[in-house]
């Protein structure tokens, strides 16, 4: 089970959280201007990396807030946690991949 | 290839030195092939077999980075069924089931198909109505499906708890009697042996590290055992499909998740069918060795680690005991995980890609094993003819742009 540090509540078990998938996917500013493949890319296509992955999590059974987690998809290490709207930390020391 | 038969069995049983041959060769990869299949699981091996058998393509290699059937083929809970709601899925999975029914004879390899029936339990009024609709839709597609009431469920499964005094009382079930289980390793080995006999090179411990594309056309592959030129390449890599597709510059609508399963200690025969429950979310059957084989849903996060989180196992056990309180003293023997490639509409992608000569078969998510022969059969047709068969024509990558999704979430009788 993962231990995730909610930015508001601190370290909690993974069972309190819900994973919301890939983070930093921007809604296109003008959807009408997009072609169908571009819209499909926004809606459905995902990076699905083997290694570092930035994703959204929600503290469903706690404060109910959304935040970002950077996690490794092979070791499952939680590398960093940062709030919605914050830039992802650029600290890349100790790359586990 | 020596044919397996009662005579070969007797001859080797009585011989002082049994003379069993290797089931398939282990050749070094040649520098060039007409078709290279990436992924030596059931789907990849079936594709190679049907390419050789149905389409007369002989110059084929199957590249596997580990060992045959070491991925999801050997990690699933071996359930086979075709009771899908939507026509597109029903036709494809039914093709697979029909191929399974003759597969032991066709491959001359006992895949231990046991059509013991698959029950999908229903726990509330809404599910009851949904199930009734689904059963009728399935029957209109010519696929066997029946409705059982609560007492009939008890008659089928005496050990189940049908008391109304539980959180999720059992109100009935649908049953597909042609559904069941098969030995998953044997499916991979049988296809490998039959494909090898038709001249297919099966190359294990050969990881693909790059896909050569020039002028929009695939030229070959870079692998851990050297460069291999290929006129056509089929990617059948399940959990690692996104990584392979990225080597050709493609993005897929796929996320890789762990799916966990486990077996109990062996006990005497207690369950002679497959039981699935959507509401409490568990499915189980009893293996020929007597172990209960138990599966459930995926872990919520992306992973390539072939393991998941403990609370998933805990909820799976909770669901099991809701249905079968008498299993509470059973000890679990082994637990494992596989990496499943999940599509947004819970349906697979079997077809062409924007790169000429590059084909992809992925996105089977939690339901790939039951489709193995049908998937290989349709994918072989797609590669040989350079266009999909009617069976897999709806399962294109383009459907995510056109909007023609095949939404099997919830419709497929079990949650994903």
Short mmCIF file of C-alpha atoms in Angstrom, two decimals:
data_model
loop_
_atom_site.label_atom_id
_atom_site.label_comp_id
_atom_site.label_asym_id
_atom_site.label_seq_id
_atom_site.Cartn_x
_atom_site.Cartn_y
_atom_site.Cartn_z
CA UNK A 1 0.00 0.00 0.00
CA UNK A 2 1.25 3.47 -0.83
CA UNK A 3 1.80 6.15 1.79
CA UNK A 4 0.78 9.49 0.35
CA UNK A 5 1.38 12.85 2.01
CA UNK A 6 -1.77 14.87 1.41
CA UNK A 7 -0.71 18.56 1.26
CA UNK A 8 -3.40 19.37 3.85
CA UNK A 9 -3.66 16.24 6.03
CA UNK A 10 -0.17 14.71 5.97
CA UNK A 11 0.80 11.05 5.57
CA UNK A 12 -2.16 8.76 5.02
CA UNK A 13 -2.77 5.27 3.62
CA UNK A 14 -3.49 4.92 -0.07
CA UNK A 15 -6.93 3.48 0.72
CA UNK A 16 -8.09 7.00 1.66
CA UNK A 17 -7.26 8.31 -1.82
CA UNK A 18 -8.51 7.99 -5.38
CA UNK A 19 -6.14 8.18 -8.33
CA UNK A 20 -7.39 10.54 -11.02
CA UNK A 21 -4.89 9.74 -13.75
CA UNK A 22 -2.40 11.84 -15.69
CA UNK A 23 -1.93 15.42 -14.47
CA UNK A 24 -1.28 18.66 -16.35
CA UNK A 25 -3.63 17.90 -19.25
CA UNK A 26 -4.82 21.35 -20.30
CA UNK A 27 -8.32 21.74 -21.66
CA UNK A 28 -7.84 23.29 -25.12
CA UNK A 29 -8.71 27.00 -24.95
CA UNK A 30 -10.80 26.82 -28.15
CA UNK A 31 -12.25 23.31 -28.58
CA UNK A 32 -14.19 24.34 -31.71
CA UNK A 33 -10.92 25.05 -33.50
CA UNK A 34 -9.63 21.49 -32.99
CA UNK A 35 -9.75 18.68 -35.51
CA UNK A 36 -11.28 15.38 -34.41
CA UNK A 37 -7.86 13.70 -33.90
CA UNK A 38 -6.67 16.69 -31.82
CA UNK A 39 -9.79 16.49 -29.66
CA UNK A 40 -9.29 12.72 -29.31
CA UNK A 41 -5.71 13.35 -28.24
CA UNK A 42 -6.92 15.66 -25.47
CA UNK A 43 -9.75 13.36 -24.36
CA UNK A 44 -8.26 9.89 -24.65
CA UNK A 45 -4.55 9.68 -25.46
CA UNK A 46 -2.27 9.27 -22.44
CA UNK A 47 1.49 9.23 -21.86
CA UNK A 48 1.43 6.03 -19.75
CA UNK A 49 5.18 6.20 -19.01
CA UNK A 50 7.28 3.45 -17.45
CA UNK A 51 9.09 5.53 -14.83
CA UNK A 52 8.23 8.96 -13.46
CA UNK A 53 4.55 9.81 -13.80
CA UNK A 54 2.76 12.98 -12.75
CA UNK A 55 -0.79 12.28 -11.74
CA UNK A 56 -3.75 13.75 -9.88
CA UNK A 57 -4.98 12.24 -6.65
CA UNK A 58 -7.98 13.10 -4.49
CA UNK A 59 -8.10 12.61 -0.71
CA UNK A 60 -11.59 11.13 -1.06
CA UNK A 61 -11.96 9.80 2.48
CA UNK A 62 -10.22 12.78 4.08
CA UNK A 63 -10.30 16.45 3.15
CA UNK A 64 -11.73 15.69 -0.30
CA UNK A 65 -9.19 17.90 -2.07
CA UNK A 66 -7.34 17.24 -5.32
CA UNK A 67 -3.56 17.56 -5.62
CA UNK A 68 -0.67 16.34 -7.77
CA UNK A 69 1.66 13.43 -7.10
CA UNK A 70 4.82 12.49 -8.94
CA UNK A 71 5.23 8.75 -8.64
CA UNK A 72 7.40 6.06 -10.20
CA UNK A 73 5.34 3.45 -12.05
CA UNK A 74 7.79 0.60 -11.47
CA UNK A 75 9.01 1.16 -7.90
CA UNK A 76 5.73 2.87 -6.85
CA UNK A 77 7.84 5.43 -4.92
CA UNK A 78 5.98 8.67 -4.27
CA UNK A 79 8.61 11.19 -5.39
CA UNK A 80 6.85 14.45 -4.63
CA UNK A 81 3.48 15.91 -3.79
CA UNK A 82 2.41 19.41 -4.84
CA UNK A 83 -0.80 21.41 -4.93
CA UNK A 84 -3.08 22.04 -7.86
CA UNK A 85 -1.85 25.02 -9.86
CA UNK A 86 1.72 24.65 -8.63
CA UNK A 87 4.46 23.93 -11.14
CA UNK A 88 5.89 20.43 -10.84
CA UNK A 89 9.10 20.44 -8.77
CA UNK A 90 12.18 20.34 -10.97
CA UNK A 91 14.24 18.59 -8.34
CA UNK A 92 15.56 15.49 -10.09
CA UNK A 93 18.08 14.32 -7.49
CA UNK A 94 18.31 10.61 -6.82
CA UNK A 95 16.52 9.47 -9.98
CA UNK A 96 15.29 5.96 -9.13
CA UNK A 97 14.60 4.95 -12.74
CA UNK B 1 6.79 -32.64 -34.94
CA UNK B 2 5.68 -35.82 -33.21
CA UNK B 3 1.92 -35.98 -32.91
CA UNK B 4 0.66 -36.42 -29.38
CA UNK B 5 -1.73 -39.36 -29.13
CA UNK B 6 -2.67 -42.23 -26.88
CA UNK B 7 -0.09 -44.31 -28.77
CA UNK B 8 2.76 -41.84 -28.30
CA UNK B 9 1.81 -41.64 -24.62
CA UNK B 10 1.83 -45.43 -24.26
CA UNK B 11 5.06 -45.78 -26.22
CA UNK B 12 6.87 -43.25 -24.05
CA UNK B 13 5.33 -44.57 -20.84
CA UNK B 14 6.62 -48.07 -21.59
CA UNK B 15 9.96 -47.03 -23.06
CA UNK B 16 13.04 -47.41 -20.93
CA UNK B 17 14.06 -43.92 -22.04
CA UNK B 18 11.08 -41.74 -22.92
CA UNK B 19 11.68 -39.89 -26.16
CA UNK B 20 9.61 -36.72 -25.80
CA UNK B 21 10.74 -34.10 -28.31
CA UNK B 22 11.03 -30.39 -27.58
CA UNK B 23 7.70 -28.78 -28.32
CA UNK B 24 9.27 -25.93 -30.33
CA UNK B 25 12.68 -24.88 -31.61
CA UNK B 26 14.67 -22.02 -30.14
CA UNK B 27 16.21 -20.40 -33.23
CA UNK B 28 18.42 -17.33 -33.42
CA UNK B 29 16.60 -14.48 -35.15
CA UNK B 30 17.27 -14.18 -38.88
CA UNK B 31 18.13 -10.72 -40.30
CA UNK B 32 14.81 -10.32 -42.10
CA UNK B 33 11.23 -11.59 -42.00
CA UNK B 34 8.02 -10.90 -43.90
CA UNK B 35 6.07 -10.50 -40.66
CA UNK B 36 7.37 -9.94 -37.13
CA UNK B 37 5.00 -10.25 -34.19
CA UNK B 38 6.18 -8.44 -31.05
CA UNK B 39 4.92 -10.25 -27.96
CA UNK B 40 4.96 -13.99 -27.31
CA UNK B 41 1.84 -14.26 -25.23
CA UNK B 42 -1.28 -16.12 -26.29
CA UNK B 43 -2.49 -13.38 -28.63
CA UNK B 44 0.87 -13.01 -30.42
CA UNK B 45 1.40 -16.74 -30.81
CA UNK B 46 -2.18 -17.21 -32.02
CA UNK B 47 -1.63 -14.43 -34.58
CA UNK B 48 1.49 -16.17 -35.91
CA UNK B 49 -0.28 -19.53 -36.02
CA UNK B 50 -3.29 -18.24 -37.97
CA UNK B 51 -1.06 -16.21 -40.29
CA UNK B 52 0.74 -19.41 -41.20
CA UNK B 53 -2.32 -21.65 -41.30
CA UNK B 54 -5.06 -19.44 -42.78
CA UNK B 55 -3.02 -17.07 -44.94
CA UNK B 56 -0.02 -19.11 -46.04
CA UNK B 57 2.53 -16.64 -44.64
CA UNK B 58 5.54 -18.69 -43.65
CA UNK B 59 8.37 -16.25 -43.03
CA UNK B 60 7.27 -15.11 -39.55
CA UNK B 61 9.04 -14.42 -36.27
CA UNK B 62 7.51 -13.95 -32.83
CA UNK B 63 9.75 -11.88 -30.53
CA UNK B 64 9.30 -12.23 -26.79
CA UNK B 65 11.34 -10.22 -24.30
CA UNK B 66 10.91 -12.80 -21.53
CA UNK B 67 9.56 -16.30 -21.87
CA UNK B 68 6.44 -17.54 -23.67
CA UNK B 69 3.26 -16.84 -21.78
CA UNK B 70 5.17 -15.24 -18.90
CA UNK B 71 3.06 -12.09 -18.96
CA UNK B 72 -0.70 -11.84 -18.73
CA UNK B 73 -1.25 -15.18 -20.50
CA UNK B 74 0.07 -16.96 -17.41
CA UNK B 75 -1.37 -14.48 -14.89
CA UNK B 76 -5.09 -14.41 -15.63
CA UNK B 77 -7.83 -16.39 -13.91
CA UNK B 78 -8.44 -18.51 -17.07
CA UNK B 79 -12.13 -17.61 -17.48
CA UNK B 80 -13.66 -17.96 -20.96
CA UNK B 81 -17.08 -16.55 -21.90
CA UNK B 82 -18.73 -14.58 -24.68
CA UNK B 83 -21.76 -13.05 -22.92
CA UNK B 84 -21.14 -9.46 -24.02
CA UNK B 85 -23.89 -6.92 -24.55
CA UNK B 86 -22.77 -5.00 -27.63
CA UNK B 87 -22.91 -6.72 -31.02
CA UNK B 88 -19.29 -5.89 -31.89
CA UNK B 89 -17.92 -7.49 -28.72
CA UNK B 90 -20.35 -10.41 -28.79
CA UNK B 91 -19.29 -11.41 -32.31
CA UNK B 92 -15.57 -11.18 -31.57
CA UNK B 93 -15.68 -13.03 -28.24
CA UNK B 94 -18.07 -15.65 -29.65
CA UNK B 95 -15.63 -16.31 -32.50
CA UNK B 96 -12.96 -16.84 -29.86
CA UNK B 97 -15.16 -19.21 -27.86
CA UNK B 98 -15.98 -21.25 -30.97
CA UNK B 99 -12.30 -21.53 -31.81
CA UNK B 100 -11.58 -22.56 -28.20
CA UNK B 101 -14.15 -25.35 -28.52
CA UNK B 102 -12.09 -27.06 -31.22
CA UNK B 103 -8.65 -25.88 -30.15
CA UNK B 104 -7.33 -28.99 -28.38
CA UNK B 105 -7.94 -31.07 -31.51
CA UNK B 106 -6.72 -28.38 -33.89
CA UNK B 107 -3.46 -27.78 -32.04
CA UNK B 108 -3.00 -31.42 -30.99
CA UNK B 109 -2.41 -30.03 -27.50
CA UNK B 110 -4.76 -30.46 -24.57
CA UNK B 111 -5.74 -26.96 -23.44
CA UNK B 112 -8.01 -28.54 -20.79
CA UNK B 113 -11.06 -26.56 -21.85
CA UNK B 114 -13.78 -27.12 -19.29
CA UNK B 115 -17.14 -25.63 -20.26
CA UNK B 116 -18.48 -25.70 -16.75
CA UNK B 117 -20.67 -22.62 -17.02
CA UNK B 118 -20.13 -19.00 -15.98
CA UNK B 119 -22.62 -17.40 -13.56
CA UNK B 120 -22.95 -13.63 -13.21
CA UNK B 121 -24.70 -12.89 -9.94
CA UNK B 122 -27.27 -10.14 -9.49
CA UNK B 123 -27.73 -8.35 -6.17
CA UNK B 124 -30.36 -5.66 -6.67
CA UNK B 125 -33.45 -4.73 -8.66
CA UNK B 126 -31.59 -2.53 -11.09
CA UNK B 127 -29.05 -5.22 -11.87
CA UNK B 128 -31.92 -7.69 -12.31
CA UNK B 129 -33.46 -5.55 -15.04
CA UNK B 130 -30.11 -4.85 -16.66
CA UNK B 131 -29.26 -8.55 -16.63
CA UNK B 132 -32.59 -9.45 -18.17
CA UNK B 133 -31.96 -7.00 -21.00
CA UNK B 134 -28.42 -8.27 -21.46
CA UNK B 135 -29.41 -11.94 -21.58
CA UNK B 136 -31.98 -11.21 -24.28
CA UNK B 137 -29.53 -9.14 -26.31
CA UNK B 138 -26.95 -11.92 -26.06
CA UNK B 139 -29.48 -14.54 -27.18
CA UNK B 140 -30.44 -12.40 -30.17
CA UNK B 141 -26.80 -12.70 -31.21
CA UNK B 142 -27.16 -16.49 -31.15
CA UNK B 143 -25.09 -16.88 -27.97
CA UNK B 144 -26.36 -19.11 -25.17
CA UNK B 145 -27.47 -17.33 -22.04
CA UNK B 146 -30.07 -18.10 -19.40
CA UNK B 147 -31.61 -16.42 -16.39
CA UNK B 148 -31.53 -18.19 -13.04
CA UNK B 149 -33.62 -17.17 -10.05
CA UNK B 150 -32.32 -17.25 -6.49
CA UNK B 151 -33.23 -20.88 -5.81
CA UNK B 152 -31.75 -21.98 -9.13
CA UNK B 153 -28.49 -20.26 -8.17
CA UNK B 154 -28.50 -22.23 -4.91
CA UNK B 155 -29.13 -25.42 -6.87
CA UNK B 156 -26.15 -24.68 -9.14
CA UNK B 157 -23.88 -23.64 -6.27
CA UNK B 158 -24.91 -25.33 -3.01
CA UNK B 159 -22.09 -23.66 -1.06
CA UNK B 160 -23.25 -20.10 -1.85
CA UNK B 161 -25.06 -17.98 0.73
CA UNK B 162 -28.45 -16.83 -0.59
CA UNK B 163 -29.70 -15.46 2.72
CA UNK B 164 -31.61 -12.17 2.30
CA UNK B 165 -30.05 -11.00 5.61
CA UNK B 166 -26.80 -9.77 4.03
CA UNK B 167 -25.66 -6.43 2.67
CA UNK B 168 -25.74 -7.69 -0.95
CA UNK B 169 -28.40 -10.43 -1.14
CA UNK B 170 -28.36 -12.64 -4.24
CA UNK B 171 -31.51 -12.16 -6.32
CA UNK B 172 -30.55 -14.28 -9.31
CA UNK B 173 -27.93 -14.74 -11.99
CA UNK B 174 -27.31 -15.08 -15.68
CA UNK B 175 -25.48 -18.17 -16.82
CA UNK B 176 -23.60 -18.99 -19.99
CA UNK B 177 -23.23 -22.76 -19.92
CA UNK B 178 -20.69 -22.83 -22.76
CA UNK B 179 -18.42 -20.56 -20.72
CA UNK B 180 -15.77 -22.01 -18.45
CA UNK B 181 -12.04 -22.21 -17.98
CA UNK B 182 -8.98 -23.51 -19.83
CA UNK B 183 -5.37 -24.08 -18.89
CA UNK B 184 -3.81 -20.76 -19.84
CA UNK B 185 -0.20 -22.00 -20.16
CA UNK B 186 -1.38 -24.77 -22.46
CA UNK B 187 -3.03 -22.21 -24.74
CA UNK B 188 0.30 -20.41 -25.17
CA UNK B 189 2.31 -23.63 -25.48
CA UNK B 190 -0.19 -25.22 -27.88
CA UNK B 191 -0.16 -22.21 -30.20
CA UNK B 192 3.66 -22.01 -29.94
CA UNK B 193 4.10 -25.67 -30.84
CA UNK B 194 1.62 -25.52 -33.73
CA UNK B 195 3.10 -22.26 -35.07
CA UNK B 196 6.63 -23.65 -34.81
CA UNK B 197 5.56 -26.73 -36.75
CA UNK B 198 4.48 -24.41 -39.56
CA UNK B 199 7.88 -22.76 -39.66
CA UNK B 200 7.35 -19.75 -37.39
CA UNK B 201 10.54 -18.68 -35.57
CA UNK B 202 9.78 -18.11 -31.90
CA UNK B 203 12.58 -16.02 -30.38
CA UNK B 204 12.55 -15.64 -26.60
CA UNK B 205 14.69 -13.27 -24.51
CA UNK B 206 14.57 -10.80 -27.38
CA UNK B 207 13.43 -7.33 -26.35
CA UNK B 208 12.43 -4.77 -28.94
CA UNK B 209 14.23 -1.48 -28.30
CA UNK B 210 13.24 0.49 -31.40
CA UNK B 211 10.97 0.50 -34.43
CA UNK B 212 12.47 1.68 -37.73
CA UNK B 213 10.07 3.83 -39.70
CA UNK B 214 10.97 5.55 -42.99
CA UNK B 215 8.62 7.56 -45.21
CA UNK B 216 5.64 6.56 -43.09
CA UNK B 217 6.36 2.85 -43.52
CA UNK B 218 7.76 0.34 -41.06
CA UNK B 219 11.15 -1.11 -42.09
CA UNK B 220 12.15 -3.27 -39.18
CA UNK B 221 13.00 -3.47 -35.51
CA UNK B 222 15.96 -2.86 -33.25
CA UNK B 223 16.17 -5.60 -30.64
CA UNK B 224 18.44 -6.79 -27.85
CA UNK B 225 19.54 -9.51 -30.29
CA UNK B 226 20.29 -7.20 -33.22
CA UNK B 227 18.39 -5.45 -35.99
CA UNK B 228 15.63 -7.37 -37.76
CA UNK B 229 14.14 -6.12 -41.01
CA UNK B 230 10.44 -6.70 -41.49
CA UNK B 231 7.86 -5.89 -44.15
CA UNK B 232 5.06 -5.97 -41.60
CA UNK B 233 5.10 -5.70 -37.82
CA UNK B 234 2.31 -6.58 -35.40
CA UNK B 235 2.50 -5.20 -31.86
CA UNK B 236 0.79 -7.51 -29.34
CA UNK B 237 2.39 -6.47 -26.07
CA UNK B 238 -0.54 -5.91 -23.67
CA UNK B 239 0.71 -3.80 -20.73
CA UNK B 240 3.73 -2.45 -22.61
CA UNK B 241 1.81 -1.41 -25.74
CA UNK B 242 2.13 2.32 -25.04
CA UNK B 243 5.93 2.04 -24.84
CA UNK B 244 6.18 0.10 -28.10
CA UNK B 245 3.79 2.43 -29.92
CA UNK B 246 5.84 5.41 -28.72
CA UNK B 247 8.86 3.90 -30.53
CA UNK B 248 6.92 4.46 -33.75
CA UNK B 249 5.80 7.93 -32.66
CA UNK B 250 2.25 6.91 -31.78
CA UNK B 251 0.17 7.82 -28.74
CA UNK B 252 -2.41 5.34 -27.49
CA UNK B 253 -5.55 5.82 -25.38
CA UNK B 254 -4.21 3.22 -22.96
CA UNK B 255 -3.21 3.21 -19.32
CA UNK B 256 -1.41 0.26 -17.75
CA UNK B 257 -2.77 -0.91 -14.40
CA UNK B 258 -2.00 -3.82 -12.08
CA UNK B 259 -4.61 -6.59 -11.91
CA UNK B 260 -4.18 -8.93 -8.97
CA UNK B 261 -5.33 -12.50 -8.49
CA UNK B 262 -4.69 -15.28 -6.00
CA UNK B 263 -5.26 -18.94 -5.27
CA UNK B 264 -6.20 -20.66 -2.03
CA UNK B 265 -4.84 -23.87 -0.63
CA UNK B 266 -6.31 -26.90 -2.46
CA UNK B 267 -9.55 -28.30 -1.09
CA UNK B 268 -11.96 -31.03 -2.17
CA UNK B 269 -14.36 -30.22 -5.04
CA UNK B 270 -16.78 -27.56 -3.82
CA UNK B 271 -17.48 -25.37 -6.86
CA UNK B 272 -18.07 -26.75 -10.35
CA UNK B 273 -18.70 -23.52 -12.23
CA UNK B 274 -17.28 -20.00 -12.53
CA UNK B 275 -18.96 -17.39 -10.31
CA UNK B 276 -18.71 -13.65 -10.96
CA UNK B 277 -20.28 -10.81 -9.04
CA UNK B 278 -20.24 -7.25 -10.24
CA UNK B 279 -21.75 -5.66 -7.16
CA UNK B 280 -19.36 -7.08 -4.57
CA UNK B 281 -16.71 -7.44 -7.28
CA UNK B 282 -15.04 -10.80 -7.15
CA UNK B 283 -14.86 -13.79 -9.46
CA UNK B 284 -13.73 -17.29 -8.74
CA UNK B 285 -13.53 -20.86 -9.91
CA UNK B 286 -11.96 -24.03 -8.58
CA UNK B 287 -8.96 -25.40 -10.44
CA UNK B 288 -8.52 -29.08 -11.22
CA UNK B 289 -5.96 -29.19 -8.40
CA UNK B 290 -8.63 -27.99 -5.96
CA UNK B 291 -7.37 -24.45 -5.44
CA UNK B 292 -9.88 -21.62 -5.57
CA UNK B 293 -8.73 -19.14 -8.23
CA UNK B 294 -9.89 -15.66 -7.24
CA UNK B 295 -9.75 -12.36 -9.10
CA UNK B 296 -11.23 -8.89 -8.87
CA UNK B 297 -10.72 -5.38 -10.20
CA UNK B 298 -7.66 -3.38 -11.18
CA UNK B 299 -5.63 -1.16 -8.89
CA UNK B 300 -6.48 2.49 -9.47
CA UNK B 301 -3.04 3.77 -10.40
CA UNK B 302 -0.76 3.32 -13.43
CA UNK B 303 1.94 0.72 -12.91
CA UNK B 304 4.36 -1.56 -14.73
CA UNK B 305 5.39 -3.41 -11.58
CA UNK B 306 3.27 -6.61 -11.81
CA UNK B 307 2.17 -6.10 -8.22
CA UNK B 308 -0.54 -4.03 -6.58
CA UNK B 309 -1.72 -2.74 -3.26
CA UNK B 310 -2.86 -4.77 -0.29
CA UNK B 311 -6.23 -3.13 0.23
CA UNK B 312 -7.35 -4.45 -3.17
CA UNK B 313 -6.75 -8.00 -1.92
CA UNK B 314 -8.58 -7.17 1.31
CA UNK B 315 -11.71 -5.95 -0.48
CA UNK B 316 -11.53 -8.96 -2.79
CA UNK B 317 -11.53 -11.28 0.25
CA UNK B 318 -14.39 -9.32 1.78
CA UNK B 319 -16.42 -9.81 -1.39
CA UNK B 320 -15.59 -13.50 -1.45
CA UNK B 321 -16.83 -14.00 2.11
CA UNK B 322 -20.01 -12.05 1.38
CA UNK B 323 -20.90 -14.77 -1.14
CA UNK B 324 -19.27 -17.76 0.57
CA UNK B 325 -19.02 -17.30 4.37
CA UNK B 326 -17.84 -20.92 4.65
CA UNK B 327 -14.55 -19.99 2.93
CA UNK B 328 -13.52 -17.82 5.89
CA UNK B 329 -11.09 -20.45 7.23
CA UNK B 330 -9.38 -20.95 3.87
CA UNK B 331 -5.77 -19.88 3.64
CA UNK B 332 -4.48 -18.13 0.55
CA UNK B 333 -1.51 -19.82 -1.06
CA UNK B 334 -0.21 -17.44 -3.71
CA UNK B 335 -0.95 -13.95 -4.94
CA UNK B 336 0.35 -12.20 -8.05
CA UNK B 337 -0.25 -9.29 -10.39
CA UNK B 338 -0.21 -8.64 -14.10
CA UNK B 339 -0.13 -5.39 -16.03
CA UNK B 340 -3.29 -4.85 -18.06
CA UNK B 341 -3.71 -2.28 -20.83
CA UNK B 342 -6.99 -0.49 -20.21
CA UNK B 343 -8.82 1.48 -22.91
CA UNK B 344 -11.26 4.28 -22.03
CA UNK B 345 -14.19 2.27 -23.44
CA UNK B 346 -12.96 -1.08 -22.05
CA UNK B 347 -12.76 -2.50 -25.57
CA UNK B 348 -9.62 -3.59 -27.40
CA UNK B 349 -7.82 -1.99 -30.34
CA UNK B 350 -7.18 -4.50 -33.14
CA UNK B 351 -6.20 -3.00 -36.45
CA UNK B 352 -3.96 -0.77 -38.51
CA UNK B 353 -1.97 2.23 -37.34
CA UNK B 354 -1.08 5.47 -39.17
CA UNK B 355 2.30 3.83 -39.98
CA UNK B 356 2.11 1.62 -43.10
CA UNK B 357 2.82 -2.01 -42.34
CA UNK B 358 2.50 -1.51 -38.58
CA UNK B 359 -0.47 -3.13 -36.88
CA UNK B 360 -1.54 -3.10 -33.26
CA UNK B 361 -3.50 -5.47 -31.06
CA UNK B 362 -3.87 -4.15 -27.53
CA UNK B 363 -6.24 -2.68 -24.96
CA UNK B 364 -7.79 -6.00 -23.93
CA UNK B 365 -7.62 -4.80 -20.34
CA UNK B 366 -8.89 -7.38 -17.89
CA UNK B 367 -10.55 -9.61 -20.50
CA UNK B 368 -7.88 -10.75 -22.92
CA UNK B 369 -7.50 -14.43 -22.19
CA UNK B 370 -11.00 -15.39 -23.27
CA UNK B 371 -10.40 -13.71 -26.62
CA UNK B 372 -7.01 -15.27 -27.39
CA UNK B 373 -7.83 -17.40 -30.46
CA UNK B 374 -10.37 -14.93 -31.88
CA UNK B 375 -7.98 -12.04 -31.39
CA UNK B 376 -5.17 -13.90 -33.15
CA UNK B 377 -7.49 -15.03 -35.93
CA UNK B 378 -8.79 -11.54 -36.67
CA UNK B 379 -5.38 -9.88 -36.27
CA UNK B 380 -3.78 -12.41 -38.66
CA UNK B 381 -6.42 -11.51 -41.24
CA UNK B 382 -5.73 -7.81 -40.70
CA UNK B 383 -2.01 -8.25 -41.29
CA UNK B 384 -2.29 -10.67 -44.22
CA UNK B 385 -4.92 -8.64 -46.09
CA UNK B 386 -3.79 -5.20 -44.87
CA UNK B 387 -7.37 -4.51 -43.83
CA UNK B 388 -9.41 -5.62 -40.84
CA UNK B 389 -11.84 -8.52 -40.91
CA UNK B 390 -15.49 -7.65 -40.30
CA UNK B 391 -15.05 -9.05 -36.78
CA UNK B 392 -12.42 -6.51 -35.75
CA UNK B 393 -13.33 -3.65 -38.11
CA UNK B 394 -15.14 -1.75 -35.30
CA UNK B 395 -12.10 -2.04 -33.00
CA UNK B 396 -9.94 0.56 -34.71
CA UNK B 397 -7.65 3.15 -33.21
CA UNK B 398 -9.63 5.77 -35.19
CA UNK B 399 -12.78 5.14 -33.17
CA UNK B 400 -11.43 7.53 -30.54
CA UNK B 401 -11.48 10.30 -33.16
CA UNK B 402 -14.74 9.34 -34.87
CA UNK B 403 -16.57 8.77 -31.58
CA UNK B 404 -17.69 5.23 -32.50
CA UNK B 405 -16.68 3.88 -29.08
CA UNK B 406 -17.75 0.41 -27.97
CA UNK B 407 -18.59 1.17 -24.39
CA UNK B 408 -18.29 -2.10 -22.53
CA UNK B 409 -17.86 -0.50 -19.10
CA UNK B 410 -20.58 -2.14 -17.09
CA UNK B 411 -22.15 -3.65 -20.19
CA UNK B 412 -19.73 -6.56 -20.19
CA UNK B 413 -21.40 -8.27 -17.21
CA UNK B 414 -18.48 -7.48 -14.92
CA UNK B 415 -16.75 -4.27 -13.96
CA UNK B 416 -13.26 -3.60 -15.24
#
